[in-house]
Coordinates of N, CA and C in Angstrom, one line a residue:
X1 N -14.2 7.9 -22.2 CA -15.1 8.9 -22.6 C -16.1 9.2 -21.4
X2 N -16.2 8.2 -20.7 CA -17.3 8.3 -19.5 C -16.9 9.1 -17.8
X3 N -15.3 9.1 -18.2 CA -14.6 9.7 -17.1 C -14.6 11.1 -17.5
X4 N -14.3 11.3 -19.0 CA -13.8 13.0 -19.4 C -15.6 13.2 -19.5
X5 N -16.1 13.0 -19.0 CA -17.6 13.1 -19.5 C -18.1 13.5 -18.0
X6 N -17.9 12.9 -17.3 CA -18.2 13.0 -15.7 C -16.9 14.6 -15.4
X7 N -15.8 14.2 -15.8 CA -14.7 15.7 -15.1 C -15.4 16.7 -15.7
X8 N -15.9 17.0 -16.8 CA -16.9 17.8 -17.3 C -17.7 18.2 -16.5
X9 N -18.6 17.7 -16.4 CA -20.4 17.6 -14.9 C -19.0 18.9 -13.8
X10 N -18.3 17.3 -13.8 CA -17.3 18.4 -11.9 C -17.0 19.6 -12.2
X11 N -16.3 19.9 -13.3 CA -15.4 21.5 -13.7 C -16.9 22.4 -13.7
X12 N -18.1 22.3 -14.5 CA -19.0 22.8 -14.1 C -19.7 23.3 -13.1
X13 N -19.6 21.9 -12.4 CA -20.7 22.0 -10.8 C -19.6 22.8 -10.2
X14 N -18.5 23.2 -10.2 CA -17.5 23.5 -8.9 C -17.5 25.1 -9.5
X15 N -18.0 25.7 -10.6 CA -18.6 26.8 -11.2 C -17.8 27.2 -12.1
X16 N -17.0 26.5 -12.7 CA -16.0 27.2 -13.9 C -16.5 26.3 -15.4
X17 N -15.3 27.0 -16.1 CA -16.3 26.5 -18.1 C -15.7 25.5 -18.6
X18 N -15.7 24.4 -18.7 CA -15.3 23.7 -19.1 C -14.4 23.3 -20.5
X19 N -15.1 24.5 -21.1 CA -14.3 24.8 -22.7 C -13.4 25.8 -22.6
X20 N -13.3 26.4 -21.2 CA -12.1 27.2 -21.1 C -10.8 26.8 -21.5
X21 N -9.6 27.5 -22.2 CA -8.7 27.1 -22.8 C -8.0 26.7 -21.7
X22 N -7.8 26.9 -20.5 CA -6.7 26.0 -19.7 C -7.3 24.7 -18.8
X23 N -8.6 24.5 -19.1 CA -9.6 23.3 -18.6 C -9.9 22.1 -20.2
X24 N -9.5 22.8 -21.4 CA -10.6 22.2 -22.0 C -9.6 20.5 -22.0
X25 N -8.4 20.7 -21.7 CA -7.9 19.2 -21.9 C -7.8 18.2 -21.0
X26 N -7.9 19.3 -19.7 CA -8.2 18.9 -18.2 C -9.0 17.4 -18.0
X27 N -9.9 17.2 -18.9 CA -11.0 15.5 -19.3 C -10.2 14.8 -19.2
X28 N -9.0 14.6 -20.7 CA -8.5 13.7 -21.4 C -7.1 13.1 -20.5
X29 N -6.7 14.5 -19.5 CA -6.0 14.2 -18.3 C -6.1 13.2 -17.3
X30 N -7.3 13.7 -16.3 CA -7.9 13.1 -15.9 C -7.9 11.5 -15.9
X31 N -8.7 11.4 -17.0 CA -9.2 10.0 -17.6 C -7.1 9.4 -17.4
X32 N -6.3 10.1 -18.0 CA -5.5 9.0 -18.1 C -4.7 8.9 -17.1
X33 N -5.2 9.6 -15.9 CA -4.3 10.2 -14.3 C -5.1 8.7 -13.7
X34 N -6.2 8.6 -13.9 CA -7.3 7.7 -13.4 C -6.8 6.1 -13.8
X35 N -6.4 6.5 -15.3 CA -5.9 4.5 -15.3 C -4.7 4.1 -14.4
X36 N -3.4 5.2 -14.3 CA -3.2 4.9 -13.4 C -3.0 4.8 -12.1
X37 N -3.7 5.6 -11.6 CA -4.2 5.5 -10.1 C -4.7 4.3 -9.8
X38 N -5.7 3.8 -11.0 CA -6.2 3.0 -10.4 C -6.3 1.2 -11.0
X39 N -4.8 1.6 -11.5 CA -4.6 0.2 -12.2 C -4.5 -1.0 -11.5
X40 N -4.2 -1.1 -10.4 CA -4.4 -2.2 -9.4 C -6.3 -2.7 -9.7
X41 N -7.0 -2.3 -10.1 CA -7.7 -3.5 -10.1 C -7.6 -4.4 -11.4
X42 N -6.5 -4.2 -12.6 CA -6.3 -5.0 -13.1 C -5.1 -5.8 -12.7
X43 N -5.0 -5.8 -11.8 CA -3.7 -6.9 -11.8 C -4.7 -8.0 -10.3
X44 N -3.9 -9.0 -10.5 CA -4.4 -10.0 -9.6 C -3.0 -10.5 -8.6
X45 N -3.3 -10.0 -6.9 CA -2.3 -9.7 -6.4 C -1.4 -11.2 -6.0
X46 N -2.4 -11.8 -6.2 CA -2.1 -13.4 -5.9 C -0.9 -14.1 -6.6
X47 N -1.1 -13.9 -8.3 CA 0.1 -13.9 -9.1 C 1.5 -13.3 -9.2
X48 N 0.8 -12.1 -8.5 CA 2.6 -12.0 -8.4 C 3.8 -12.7 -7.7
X49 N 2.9 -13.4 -6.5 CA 3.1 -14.2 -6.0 C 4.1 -15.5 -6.2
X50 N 3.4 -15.9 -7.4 CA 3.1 -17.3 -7.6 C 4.5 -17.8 -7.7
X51 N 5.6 -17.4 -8.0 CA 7.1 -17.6 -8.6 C 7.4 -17.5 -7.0
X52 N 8.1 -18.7 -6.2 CA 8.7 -18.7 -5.2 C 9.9 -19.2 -5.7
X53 N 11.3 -19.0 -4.6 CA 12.2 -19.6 -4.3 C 13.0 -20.9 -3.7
X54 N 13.2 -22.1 -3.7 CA 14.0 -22.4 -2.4 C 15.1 -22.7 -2.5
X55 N 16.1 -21.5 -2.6 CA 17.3 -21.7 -2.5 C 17.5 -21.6 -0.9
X56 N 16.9 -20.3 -0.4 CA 16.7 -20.2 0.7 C 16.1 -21.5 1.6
X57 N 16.1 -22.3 1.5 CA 15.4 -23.3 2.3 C 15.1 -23.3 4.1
X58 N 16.6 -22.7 4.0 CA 17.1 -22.6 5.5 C 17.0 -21.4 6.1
X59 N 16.7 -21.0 5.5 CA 16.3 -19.1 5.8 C 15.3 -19.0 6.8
X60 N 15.0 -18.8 8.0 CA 14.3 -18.7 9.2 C 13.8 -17.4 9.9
X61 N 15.0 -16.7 9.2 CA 14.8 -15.1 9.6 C 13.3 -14.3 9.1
X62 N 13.1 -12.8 9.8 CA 12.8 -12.0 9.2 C 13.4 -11.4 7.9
X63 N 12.3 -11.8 6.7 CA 12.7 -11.1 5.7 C 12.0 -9.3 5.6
X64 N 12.5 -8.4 5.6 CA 11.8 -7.0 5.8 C 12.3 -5.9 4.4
X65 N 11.6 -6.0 3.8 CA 11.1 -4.4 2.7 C 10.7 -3.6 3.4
X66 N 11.9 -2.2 3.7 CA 11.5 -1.2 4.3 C 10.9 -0.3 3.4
X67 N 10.1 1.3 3.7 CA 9.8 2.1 3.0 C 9.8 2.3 1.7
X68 N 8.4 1.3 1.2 CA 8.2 0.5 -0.1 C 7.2 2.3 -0.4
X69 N 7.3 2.8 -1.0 CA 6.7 4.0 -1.7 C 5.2 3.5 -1.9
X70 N 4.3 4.6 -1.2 CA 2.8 3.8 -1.3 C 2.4 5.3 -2.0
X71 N 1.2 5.0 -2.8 CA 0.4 6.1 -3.5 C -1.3 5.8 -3.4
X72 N -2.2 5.9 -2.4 CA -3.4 5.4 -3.0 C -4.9 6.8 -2.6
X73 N -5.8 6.0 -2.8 CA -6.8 7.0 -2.4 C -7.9 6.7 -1.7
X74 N -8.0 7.3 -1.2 CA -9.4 7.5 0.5 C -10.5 7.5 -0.3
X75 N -11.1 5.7 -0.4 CA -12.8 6.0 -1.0 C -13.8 7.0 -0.3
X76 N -13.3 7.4 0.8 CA -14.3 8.5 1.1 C -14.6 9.2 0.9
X77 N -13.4 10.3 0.6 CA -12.6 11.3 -0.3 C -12.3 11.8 -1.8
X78 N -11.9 10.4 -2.1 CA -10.9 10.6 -3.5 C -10.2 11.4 -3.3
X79 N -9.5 11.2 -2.1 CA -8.3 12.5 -2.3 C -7.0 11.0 -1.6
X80 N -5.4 11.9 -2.2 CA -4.5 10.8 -1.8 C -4.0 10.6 -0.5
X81 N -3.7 9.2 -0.8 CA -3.4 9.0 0.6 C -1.8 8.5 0.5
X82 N -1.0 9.0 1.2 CA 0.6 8.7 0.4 C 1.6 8.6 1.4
X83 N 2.1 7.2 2.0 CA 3.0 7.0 2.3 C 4.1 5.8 2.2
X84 N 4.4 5.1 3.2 CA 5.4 4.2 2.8 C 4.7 3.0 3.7
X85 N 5.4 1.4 2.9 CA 5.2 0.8 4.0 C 5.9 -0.8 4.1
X86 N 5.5 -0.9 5.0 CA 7.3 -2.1 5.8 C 6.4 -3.3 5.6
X87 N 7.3 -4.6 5.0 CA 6.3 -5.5 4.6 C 7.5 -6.6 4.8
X88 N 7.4 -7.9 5.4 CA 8.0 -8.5 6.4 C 7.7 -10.0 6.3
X89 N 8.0 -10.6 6.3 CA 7.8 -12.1 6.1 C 9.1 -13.4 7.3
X90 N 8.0 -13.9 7.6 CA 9.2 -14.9 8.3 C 8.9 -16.5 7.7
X91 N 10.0 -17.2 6.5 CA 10.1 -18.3 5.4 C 9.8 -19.4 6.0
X92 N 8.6 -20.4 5.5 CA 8.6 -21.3 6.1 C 9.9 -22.3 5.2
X93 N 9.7 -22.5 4.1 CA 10.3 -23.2 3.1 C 10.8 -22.1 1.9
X94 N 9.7 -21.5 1.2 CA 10.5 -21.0 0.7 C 10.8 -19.4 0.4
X95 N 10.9 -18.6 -0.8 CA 10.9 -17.0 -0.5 C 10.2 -16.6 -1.7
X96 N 9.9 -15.5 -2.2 CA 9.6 -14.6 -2.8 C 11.0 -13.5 -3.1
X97 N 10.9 -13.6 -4.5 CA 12.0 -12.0 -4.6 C 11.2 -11.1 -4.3
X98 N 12.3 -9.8 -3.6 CA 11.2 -9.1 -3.6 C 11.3 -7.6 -3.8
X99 N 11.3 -7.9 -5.1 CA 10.3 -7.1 -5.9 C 8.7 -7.5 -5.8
X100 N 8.7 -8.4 -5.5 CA 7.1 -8.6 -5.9 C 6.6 -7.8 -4.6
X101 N 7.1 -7.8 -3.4 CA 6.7 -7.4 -2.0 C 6.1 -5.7 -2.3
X102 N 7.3 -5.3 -3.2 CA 6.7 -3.7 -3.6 C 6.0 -3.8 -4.5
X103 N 5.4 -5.0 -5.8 CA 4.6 -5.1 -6.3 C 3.1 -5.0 -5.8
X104 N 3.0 -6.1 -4.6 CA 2.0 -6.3 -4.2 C 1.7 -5.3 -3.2
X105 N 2.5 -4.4 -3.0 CA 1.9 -2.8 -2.1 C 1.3 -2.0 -2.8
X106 N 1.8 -2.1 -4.4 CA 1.3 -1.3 -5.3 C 0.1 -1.8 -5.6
X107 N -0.2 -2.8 -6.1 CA -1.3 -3.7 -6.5 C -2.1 -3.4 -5.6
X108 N -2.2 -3.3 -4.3 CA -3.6 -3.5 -3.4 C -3.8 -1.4 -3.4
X109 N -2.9 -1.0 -3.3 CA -2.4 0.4 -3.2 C -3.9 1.5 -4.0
X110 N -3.5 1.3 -5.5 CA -3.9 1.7 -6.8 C -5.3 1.0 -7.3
X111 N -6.0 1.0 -5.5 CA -7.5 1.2 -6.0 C -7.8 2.1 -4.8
X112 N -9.0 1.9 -4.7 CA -9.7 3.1 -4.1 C -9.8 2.2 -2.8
X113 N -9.3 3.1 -1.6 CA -8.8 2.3 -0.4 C -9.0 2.8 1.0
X114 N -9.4 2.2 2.0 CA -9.1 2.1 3.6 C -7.4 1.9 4.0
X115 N -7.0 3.1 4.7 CA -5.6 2.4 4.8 C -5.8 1.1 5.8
X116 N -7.0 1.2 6.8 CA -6.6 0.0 7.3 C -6.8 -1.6 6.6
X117 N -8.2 -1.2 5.9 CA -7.8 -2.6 5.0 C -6.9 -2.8 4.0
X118 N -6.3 -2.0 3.3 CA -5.1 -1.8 2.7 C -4.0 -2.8 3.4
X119 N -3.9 -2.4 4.7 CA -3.0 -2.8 5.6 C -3.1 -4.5 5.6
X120 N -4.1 -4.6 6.1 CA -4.7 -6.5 6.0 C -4.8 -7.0 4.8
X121 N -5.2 -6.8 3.5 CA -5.3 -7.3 2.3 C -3.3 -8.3 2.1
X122 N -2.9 -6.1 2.0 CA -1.3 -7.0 2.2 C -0.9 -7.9 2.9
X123 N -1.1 -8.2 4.4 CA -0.6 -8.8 5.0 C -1.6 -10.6 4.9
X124 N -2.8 -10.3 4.6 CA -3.5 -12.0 4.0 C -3.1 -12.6 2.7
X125 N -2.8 -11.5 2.2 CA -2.6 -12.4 0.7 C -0.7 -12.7 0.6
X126 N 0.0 -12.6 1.7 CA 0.9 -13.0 1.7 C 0.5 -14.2 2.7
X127 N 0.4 -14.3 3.8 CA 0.0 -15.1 4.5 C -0.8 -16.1 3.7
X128 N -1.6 -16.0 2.7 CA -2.2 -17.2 1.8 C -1.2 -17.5 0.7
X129 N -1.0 -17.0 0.5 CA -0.6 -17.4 -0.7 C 1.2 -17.9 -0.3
X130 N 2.1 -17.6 0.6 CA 3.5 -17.8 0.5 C 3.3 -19.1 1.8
X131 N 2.1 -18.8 2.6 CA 2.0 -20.1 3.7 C 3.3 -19.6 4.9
X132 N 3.7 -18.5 5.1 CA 4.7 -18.4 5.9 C 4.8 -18.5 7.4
X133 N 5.9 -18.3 8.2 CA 5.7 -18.9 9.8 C 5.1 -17.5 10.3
X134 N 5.4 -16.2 9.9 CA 4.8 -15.0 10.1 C 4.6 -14.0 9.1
X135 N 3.5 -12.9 9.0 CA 3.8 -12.0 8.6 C 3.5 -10.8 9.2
X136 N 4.4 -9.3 8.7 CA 3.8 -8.0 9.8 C 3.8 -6.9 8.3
X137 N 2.7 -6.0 8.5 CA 2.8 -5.3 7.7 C 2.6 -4.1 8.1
X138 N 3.3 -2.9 8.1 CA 2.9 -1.6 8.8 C 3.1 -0.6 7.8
X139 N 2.3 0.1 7.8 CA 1.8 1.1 6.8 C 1.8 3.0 7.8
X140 N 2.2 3.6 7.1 CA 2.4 5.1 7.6 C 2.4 5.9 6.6
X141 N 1.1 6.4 6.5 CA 1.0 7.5 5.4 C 0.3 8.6 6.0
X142 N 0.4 9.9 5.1 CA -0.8 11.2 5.4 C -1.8 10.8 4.7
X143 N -2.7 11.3 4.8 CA -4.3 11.7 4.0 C -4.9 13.1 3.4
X144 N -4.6 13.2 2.2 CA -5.0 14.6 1.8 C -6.0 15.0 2.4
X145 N -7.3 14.1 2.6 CA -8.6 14.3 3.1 C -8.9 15.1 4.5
X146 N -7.7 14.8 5.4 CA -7.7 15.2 6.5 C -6.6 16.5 6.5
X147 N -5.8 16.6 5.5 CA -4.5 17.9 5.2 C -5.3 18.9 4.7
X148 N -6.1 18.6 3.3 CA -6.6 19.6 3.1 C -7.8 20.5 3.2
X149 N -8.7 19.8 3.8 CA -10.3 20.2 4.3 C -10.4 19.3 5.2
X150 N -11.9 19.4 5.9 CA -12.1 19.2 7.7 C -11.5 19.7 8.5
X151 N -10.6 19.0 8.8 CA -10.0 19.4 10.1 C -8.6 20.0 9.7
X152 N -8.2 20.1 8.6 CA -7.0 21.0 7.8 C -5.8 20.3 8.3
X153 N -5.6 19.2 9.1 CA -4.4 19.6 9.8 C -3.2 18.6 8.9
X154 N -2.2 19.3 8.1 CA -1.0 19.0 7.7 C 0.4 18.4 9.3
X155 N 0.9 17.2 8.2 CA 1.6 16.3 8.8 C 1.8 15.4 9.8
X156 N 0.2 15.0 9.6 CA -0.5 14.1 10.6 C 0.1 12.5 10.4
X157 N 0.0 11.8 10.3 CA 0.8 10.7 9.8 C -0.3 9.6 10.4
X158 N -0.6 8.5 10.0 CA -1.8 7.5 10.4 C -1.0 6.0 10.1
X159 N -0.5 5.3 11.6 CA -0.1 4.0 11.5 C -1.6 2.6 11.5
X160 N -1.0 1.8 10.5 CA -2.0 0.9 10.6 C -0.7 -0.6 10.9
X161 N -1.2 -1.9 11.0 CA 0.0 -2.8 11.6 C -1.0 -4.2 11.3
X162 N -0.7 -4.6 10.5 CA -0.9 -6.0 10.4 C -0.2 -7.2 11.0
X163 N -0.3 -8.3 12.0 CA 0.6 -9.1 12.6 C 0.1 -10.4 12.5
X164 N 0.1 -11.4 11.6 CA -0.4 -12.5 11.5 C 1.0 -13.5 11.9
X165 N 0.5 -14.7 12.4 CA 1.2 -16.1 12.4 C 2.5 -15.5 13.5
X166 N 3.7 -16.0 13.5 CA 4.9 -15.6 14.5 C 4.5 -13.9 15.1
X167 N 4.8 -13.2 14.2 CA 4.7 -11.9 14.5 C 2.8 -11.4 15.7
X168 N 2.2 -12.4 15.4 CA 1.2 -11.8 16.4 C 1.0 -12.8 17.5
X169 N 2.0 -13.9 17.5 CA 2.3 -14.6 19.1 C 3.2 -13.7 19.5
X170 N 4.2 -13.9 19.3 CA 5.9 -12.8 19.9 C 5.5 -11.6 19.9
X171 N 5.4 -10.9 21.1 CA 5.4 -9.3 21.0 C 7.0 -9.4 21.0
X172 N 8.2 -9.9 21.6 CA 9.7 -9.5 20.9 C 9.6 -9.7 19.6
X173 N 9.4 -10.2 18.9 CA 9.4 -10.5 17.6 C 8.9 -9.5 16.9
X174 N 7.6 -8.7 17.5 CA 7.3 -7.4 17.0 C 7.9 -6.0 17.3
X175 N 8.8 -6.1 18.5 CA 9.1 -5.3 18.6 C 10.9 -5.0 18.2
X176 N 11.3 -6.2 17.6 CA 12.4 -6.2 16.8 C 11.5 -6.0 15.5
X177 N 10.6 -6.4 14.9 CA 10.3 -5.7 13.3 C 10.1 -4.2 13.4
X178 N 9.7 -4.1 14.9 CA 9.6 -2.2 14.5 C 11.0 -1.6 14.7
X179 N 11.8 -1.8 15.4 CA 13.3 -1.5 16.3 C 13.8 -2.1 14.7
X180 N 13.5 -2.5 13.5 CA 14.5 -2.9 12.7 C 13.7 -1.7 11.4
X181 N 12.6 -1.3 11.7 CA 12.0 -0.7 10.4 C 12.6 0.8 11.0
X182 N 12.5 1.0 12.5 CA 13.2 2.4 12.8 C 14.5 2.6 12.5
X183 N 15.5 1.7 12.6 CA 17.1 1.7 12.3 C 17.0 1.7 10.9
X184 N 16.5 1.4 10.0 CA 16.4 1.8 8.6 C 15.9 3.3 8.3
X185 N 15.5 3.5 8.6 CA 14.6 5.0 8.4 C 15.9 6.0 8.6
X186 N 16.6 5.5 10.4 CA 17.5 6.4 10.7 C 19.0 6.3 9.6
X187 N 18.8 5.0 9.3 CA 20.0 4.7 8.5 C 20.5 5.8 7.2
X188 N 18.9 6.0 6.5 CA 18.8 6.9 5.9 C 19.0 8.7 5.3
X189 N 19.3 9.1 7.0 CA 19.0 10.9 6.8 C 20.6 10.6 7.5

């Protein structure tokens, strides 16, 4: 009630009627566009976590989730911010399925967000919580904020790069996670 109560105030203030027949449902929308946008503050990113593997025991490699589908929003703004992003782990002992990897992109994603801290949340709360020998997180999205007003300019693209533990000793090591997130991309078209 407090959200279709506020889109009200806005449909107003921006100079239109709010009881107009193609606005009056526009509230109850809203309000339920908003739970999910911004259901990541009910989930706790830590848990999804929590279920590891060690079948893998011996697994040493880069593990990498390419172009995990990102949707979130510019607290500056409230406008979206939407792109993809590469999320990478090197196993000390044990793994994560991963699904949880695109879970936990979603989870930090679906609140109200900095891509750059976006970018580091993902890449600490793996690093705490799985204890790994590295992790890299790279994030590439547009920003409505910047596409559609200020500076207007469409298909700008904004890299942010998280490199903790192996990945931010080894620049080879980083530059095989990006040389391996680019061969996927091209793999694709």
């Amino acid at each position: 009630m407090e959200i279709e109560a506020a889109v009200r105030t806005l449909i107003k203030a921006a100079g239109d009627n709010p009881a107009r027949e193609g606005l009056v449902d526009t509230p109850a929308r809203v309000a339920r566009a908003y739970d999910e946008w911004f259901s990541g503050y009910a989930i706790d990113p830590t848990a999804l976590l929590s279920r590891t593997f060690a079948e893998a025991e011996s697994y040493r490699e880069t593990v990498l989730l390419c172009d995990i589908p990102l949707v979130s929003t510019c607290e500056h703004h409230m406008a979206p911010i939407i792109g993809v992003a590469h999320v990478g782990y090197r196993p000390r002992d044990r793994v994560v399925g991963i699904s949880k990897l695109s879970r936990l992109v979603d989870a930090f994603s679906r609140r109200l967000q900095l891509q750059e801290r976006l970018t580091q949340q993902i890449g600490m709360t793996l690093w705490e919580v799985l204890a790994p020998r590295g992790v890299a997180v790279v994030i590439d999205a547009t920003h409505g904020c910047m596409a559609t007003r200020g500076v207007n300019q469409r298909g700008v693209t904004m890299r942010t790069e998280c490199w903790l533990g192996d990945f931010r000793e080894d620049r080879d090591l980083r530059r095989d996670f990006l040389t391996s997130v680019r061969d996927a991309r091209a793999g694709e078209h």
